[in-house]
mmCIF file of C-alpha atoms in Angstrom:
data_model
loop_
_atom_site.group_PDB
_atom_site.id
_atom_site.type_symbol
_atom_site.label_atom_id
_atom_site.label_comp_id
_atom_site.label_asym_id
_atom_site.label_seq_id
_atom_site.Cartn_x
_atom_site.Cartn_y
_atom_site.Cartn_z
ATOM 1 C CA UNK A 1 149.135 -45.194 -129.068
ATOM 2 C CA UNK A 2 145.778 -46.337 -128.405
ATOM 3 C CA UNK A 3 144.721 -48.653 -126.214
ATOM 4 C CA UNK A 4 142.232 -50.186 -128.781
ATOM 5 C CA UNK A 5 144.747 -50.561 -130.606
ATOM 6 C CA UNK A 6 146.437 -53.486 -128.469
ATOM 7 C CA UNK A 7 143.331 -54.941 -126.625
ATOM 8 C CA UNK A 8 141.676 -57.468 -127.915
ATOM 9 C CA UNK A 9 137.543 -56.676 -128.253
ATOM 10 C CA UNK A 10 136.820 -60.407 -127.867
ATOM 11 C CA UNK A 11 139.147 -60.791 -124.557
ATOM 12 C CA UNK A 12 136.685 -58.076 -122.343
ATOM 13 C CA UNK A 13 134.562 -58.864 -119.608
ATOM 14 C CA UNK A 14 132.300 -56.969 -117.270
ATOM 15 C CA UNK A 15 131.958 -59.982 -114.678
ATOM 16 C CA UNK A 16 135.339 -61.276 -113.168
ATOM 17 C CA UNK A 17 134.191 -64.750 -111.378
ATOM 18 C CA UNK A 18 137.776 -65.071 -110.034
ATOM 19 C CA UNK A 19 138.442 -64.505 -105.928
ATOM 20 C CA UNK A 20 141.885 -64.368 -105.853
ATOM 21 C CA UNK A 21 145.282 -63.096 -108.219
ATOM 22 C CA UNK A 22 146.038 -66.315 -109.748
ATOM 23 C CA UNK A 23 142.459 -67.054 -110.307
ATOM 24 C CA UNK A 24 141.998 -63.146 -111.749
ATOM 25 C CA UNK A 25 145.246 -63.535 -114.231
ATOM 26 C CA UNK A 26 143.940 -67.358 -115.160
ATOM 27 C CA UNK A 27 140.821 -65.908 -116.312
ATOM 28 C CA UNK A 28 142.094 -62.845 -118.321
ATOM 29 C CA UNK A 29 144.444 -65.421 -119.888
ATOM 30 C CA UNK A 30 141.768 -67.855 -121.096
ATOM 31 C CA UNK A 31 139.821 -65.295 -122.443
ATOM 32 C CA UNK A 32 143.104 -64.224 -124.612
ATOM 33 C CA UNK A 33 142.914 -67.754 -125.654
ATOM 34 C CA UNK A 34 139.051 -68.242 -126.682
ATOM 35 C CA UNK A 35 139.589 -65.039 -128.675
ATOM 36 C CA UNK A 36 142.693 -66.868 -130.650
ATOM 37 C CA UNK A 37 145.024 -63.901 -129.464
ATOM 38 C CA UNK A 38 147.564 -65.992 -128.104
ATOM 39 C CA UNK A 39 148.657 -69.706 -129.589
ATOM 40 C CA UNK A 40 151.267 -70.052 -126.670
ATOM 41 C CA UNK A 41 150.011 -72.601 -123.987
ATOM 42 C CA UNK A 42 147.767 -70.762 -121.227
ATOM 43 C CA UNK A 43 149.673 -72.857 -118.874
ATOM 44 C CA UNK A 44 153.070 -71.296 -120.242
ATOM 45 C CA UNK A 45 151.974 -67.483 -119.986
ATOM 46 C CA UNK A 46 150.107 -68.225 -116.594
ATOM 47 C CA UNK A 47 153.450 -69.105 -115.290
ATOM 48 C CA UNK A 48 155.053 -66.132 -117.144
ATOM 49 C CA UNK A 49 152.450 -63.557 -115.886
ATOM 50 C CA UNK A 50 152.731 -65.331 -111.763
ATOM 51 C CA UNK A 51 156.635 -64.886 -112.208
ATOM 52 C CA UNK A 52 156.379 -61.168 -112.449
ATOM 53 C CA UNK A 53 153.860 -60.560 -109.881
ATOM 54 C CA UNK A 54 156.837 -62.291 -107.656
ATOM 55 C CA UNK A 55 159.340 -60.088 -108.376
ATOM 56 C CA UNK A 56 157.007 -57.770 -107.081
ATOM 57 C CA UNK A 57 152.485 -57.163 -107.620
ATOM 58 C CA UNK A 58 151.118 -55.469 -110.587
ATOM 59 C CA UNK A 59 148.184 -53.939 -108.469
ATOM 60 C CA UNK A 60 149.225 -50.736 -108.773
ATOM 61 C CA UNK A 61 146.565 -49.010 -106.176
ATOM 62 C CA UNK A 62 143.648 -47.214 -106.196
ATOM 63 C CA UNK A 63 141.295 -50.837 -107.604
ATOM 64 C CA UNK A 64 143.967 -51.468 -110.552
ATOM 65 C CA UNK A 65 145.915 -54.399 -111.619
ATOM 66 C CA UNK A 66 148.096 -54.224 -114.905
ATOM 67 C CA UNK A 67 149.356 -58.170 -114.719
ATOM 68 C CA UNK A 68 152.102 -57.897 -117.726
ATOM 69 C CA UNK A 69 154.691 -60.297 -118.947
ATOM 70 C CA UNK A 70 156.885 -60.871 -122.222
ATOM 71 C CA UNK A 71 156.652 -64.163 -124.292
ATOM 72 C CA UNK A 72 158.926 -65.485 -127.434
ATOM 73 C CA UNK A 73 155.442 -67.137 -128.137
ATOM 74 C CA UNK A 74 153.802 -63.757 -128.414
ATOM 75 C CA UNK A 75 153.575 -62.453 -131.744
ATOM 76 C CA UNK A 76 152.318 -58.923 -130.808
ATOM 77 C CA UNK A 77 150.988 -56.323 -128.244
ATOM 78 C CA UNK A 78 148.123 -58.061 -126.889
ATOM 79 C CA UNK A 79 145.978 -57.187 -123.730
ATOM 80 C CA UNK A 80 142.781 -58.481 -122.462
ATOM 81 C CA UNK A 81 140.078 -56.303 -119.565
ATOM 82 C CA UNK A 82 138.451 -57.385 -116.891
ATOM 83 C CA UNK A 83 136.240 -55.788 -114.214
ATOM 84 C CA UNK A 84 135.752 -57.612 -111.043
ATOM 85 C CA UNK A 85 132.786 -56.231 -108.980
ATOM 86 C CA UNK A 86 133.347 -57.353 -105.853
ATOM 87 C CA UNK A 87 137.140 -56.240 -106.058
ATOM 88 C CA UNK A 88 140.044 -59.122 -105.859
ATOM 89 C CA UNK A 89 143.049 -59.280 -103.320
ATOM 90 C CA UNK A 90 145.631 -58.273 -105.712
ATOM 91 C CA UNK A 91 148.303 -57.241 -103.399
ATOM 92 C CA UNK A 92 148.468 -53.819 -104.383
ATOM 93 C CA UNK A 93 150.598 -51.119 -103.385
ATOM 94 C CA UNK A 94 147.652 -49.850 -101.210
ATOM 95 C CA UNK A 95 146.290 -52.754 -99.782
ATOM 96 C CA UNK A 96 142.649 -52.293 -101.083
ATOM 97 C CA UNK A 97 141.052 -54.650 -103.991
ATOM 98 C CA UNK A 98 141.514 -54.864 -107.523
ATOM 99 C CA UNK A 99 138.356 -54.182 -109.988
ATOM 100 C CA UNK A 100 140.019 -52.662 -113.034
ATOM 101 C CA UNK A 101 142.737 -55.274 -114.604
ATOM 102 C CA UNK A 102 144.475 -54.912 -117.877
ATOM 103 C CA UNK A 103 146.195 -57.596 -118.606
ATOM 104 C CA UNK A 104 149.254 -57.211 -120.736
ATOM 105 C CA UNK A 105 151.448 -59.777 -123.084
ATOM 106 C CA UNK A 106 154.283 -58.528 -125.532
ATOM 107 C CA UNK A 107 156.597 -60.215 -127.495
ATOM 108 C CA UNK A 108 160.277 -61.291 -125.964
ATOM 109 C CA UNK A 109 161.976 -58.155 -128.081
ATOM 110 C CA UNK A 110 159.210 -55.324 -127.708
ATOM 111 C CA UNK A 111 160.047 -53.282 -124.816
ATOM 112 C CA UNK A 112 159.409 -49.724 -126.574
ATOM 113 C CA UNK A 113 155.535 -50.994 -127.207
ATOM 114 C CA UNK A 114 155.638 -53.045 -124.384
ATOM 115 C CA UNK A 115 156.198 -49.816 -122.280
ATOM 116 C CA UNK A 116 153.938 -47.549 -124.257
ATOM 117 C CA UNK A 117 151.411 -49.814 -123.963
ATOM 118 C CA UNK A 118 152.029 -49.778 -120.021
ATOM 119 C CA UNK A 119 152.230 -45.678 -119.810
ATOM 120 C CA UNK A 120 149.072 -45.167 -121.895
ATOM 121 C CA UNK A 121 147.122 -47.807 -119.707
ATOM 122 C CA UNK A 122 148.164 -45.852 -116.641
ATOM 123 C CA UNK A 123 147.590 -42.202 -118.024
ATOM 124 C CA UNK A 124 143.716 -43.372 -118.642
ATOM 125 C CA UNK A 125 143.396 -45.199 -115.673
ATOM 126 C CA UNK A 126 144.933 -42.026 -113.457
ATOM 127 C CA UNK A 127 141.758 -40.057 -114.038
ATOM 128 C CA UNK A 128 139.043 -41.024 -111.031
ATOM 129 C CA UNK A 129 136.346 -40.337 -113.365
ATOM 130 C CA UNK A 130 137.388 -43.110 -116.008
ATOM 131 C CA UNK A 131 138.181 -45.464 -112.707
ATOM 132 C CA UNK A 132 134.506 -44.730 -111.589
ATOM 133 C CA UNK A 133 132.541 -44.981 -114.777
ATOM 134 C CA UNK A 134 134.443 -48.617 -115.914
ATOM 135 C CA UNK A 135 133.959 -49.811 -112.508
ATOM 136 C CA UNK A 136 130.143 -48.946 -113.018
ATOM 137 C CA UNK A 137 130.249 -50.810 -116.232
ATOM 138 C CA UNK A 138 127.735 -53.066 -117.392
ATOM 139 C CA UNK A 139 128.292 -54.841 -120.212
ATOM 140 C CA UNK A 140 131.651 -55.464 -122.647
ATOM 141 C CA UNK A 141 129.847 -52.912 -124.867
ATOM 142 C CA UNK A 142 130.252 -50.000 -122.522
ATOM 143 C CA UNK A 143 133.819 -50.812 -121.521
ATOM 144 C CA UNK A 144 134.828 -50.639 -124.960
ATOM 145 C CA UNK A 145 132.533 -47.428 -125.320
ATOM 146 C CA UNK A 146 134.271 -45.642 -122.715
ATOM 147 C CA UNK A 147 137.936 -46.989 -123.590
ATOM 148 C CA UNK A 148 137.191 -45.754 -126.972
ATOM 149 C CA UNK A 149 135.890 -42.609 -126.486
ATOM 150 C CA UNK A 150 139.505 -41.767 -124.085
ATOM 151 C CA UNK A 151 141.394 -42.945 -127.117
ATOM 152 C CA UNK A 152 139.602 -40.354 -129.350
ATOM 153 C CA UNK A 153 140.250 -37.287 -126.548
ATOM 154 C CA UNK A 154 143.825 -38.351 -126.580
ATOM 155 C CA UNK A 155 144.959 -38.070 -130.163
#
């Protein structure tokens, strides 16, 4: 599976304005929306996405948060990036900031994608060197460059 594959080109950005998680997930959401990958109600999936993060957060350590959630209004595998350069409270497992997010929506029924999706995000973002060059990425362009080029080397 590759991750270009599931995120959306138009729902990337290099500049995260958000300061906080809700703010950070709002964002990623609306930018899901302006791209027309999602018809659900931002509202709806906002309240979807804050649900999981209270059954436990999504920052997952070393600057990453991988906000996910499941939606019956969903119609496929959908993710959108963001890169925060100041870093955002996240509440991750290590207490330090979030700069990396991928944020995740599946349809209701998809766990097998849903999960795949999940695993590939984390093999890619496991290697410091990926971490380091997105977080030194400019523009949507070179975020897509570099995601790219890892989805070539792992075929």
């Amino acid at each position: 599976m590759k991750i270009m594959d599931f995120l959306n080109k138009k729902a990337i950005t290099a500049n995260l304005k958000a300061a906080d998680k809700e703010g950070a997930i709002r964002e990623l959401v609306d930018l899901l929306s302006k791209a027309d990958a999602i018809t659900a109600k931002k509202e709806d999936i906002v309240k979807i996405l804050m649900a999981r993060e209270a059954l436990g957060s999504t920052g997952i350590g070393q600057g990453i948060g991988i906000p996910h959630g499941k939606s019956s209004n969903v119609k496929s595998l959908v993710a959108a990036f963001g890169l925060s350069k100041k870093g955002i409270d996240f509440e991750s497992l290590d207490g330090e900031p979030a700069y990396i997010f991928f944020l995740l929506l599946a349809p209701e029924e998809s766990a097998g994608p849903h999960l795949k999706a999940l695993a590939r995000i984390s093999r890619l973002l496991k290697d410091k060197y990926i971490r380091e060059t997105l977080k030194k990425a400019e523009t949507e362009k070179d975020i897509i460059k570099i995601i790219n080029d890892e989805d070539l080397k792992a075929q």
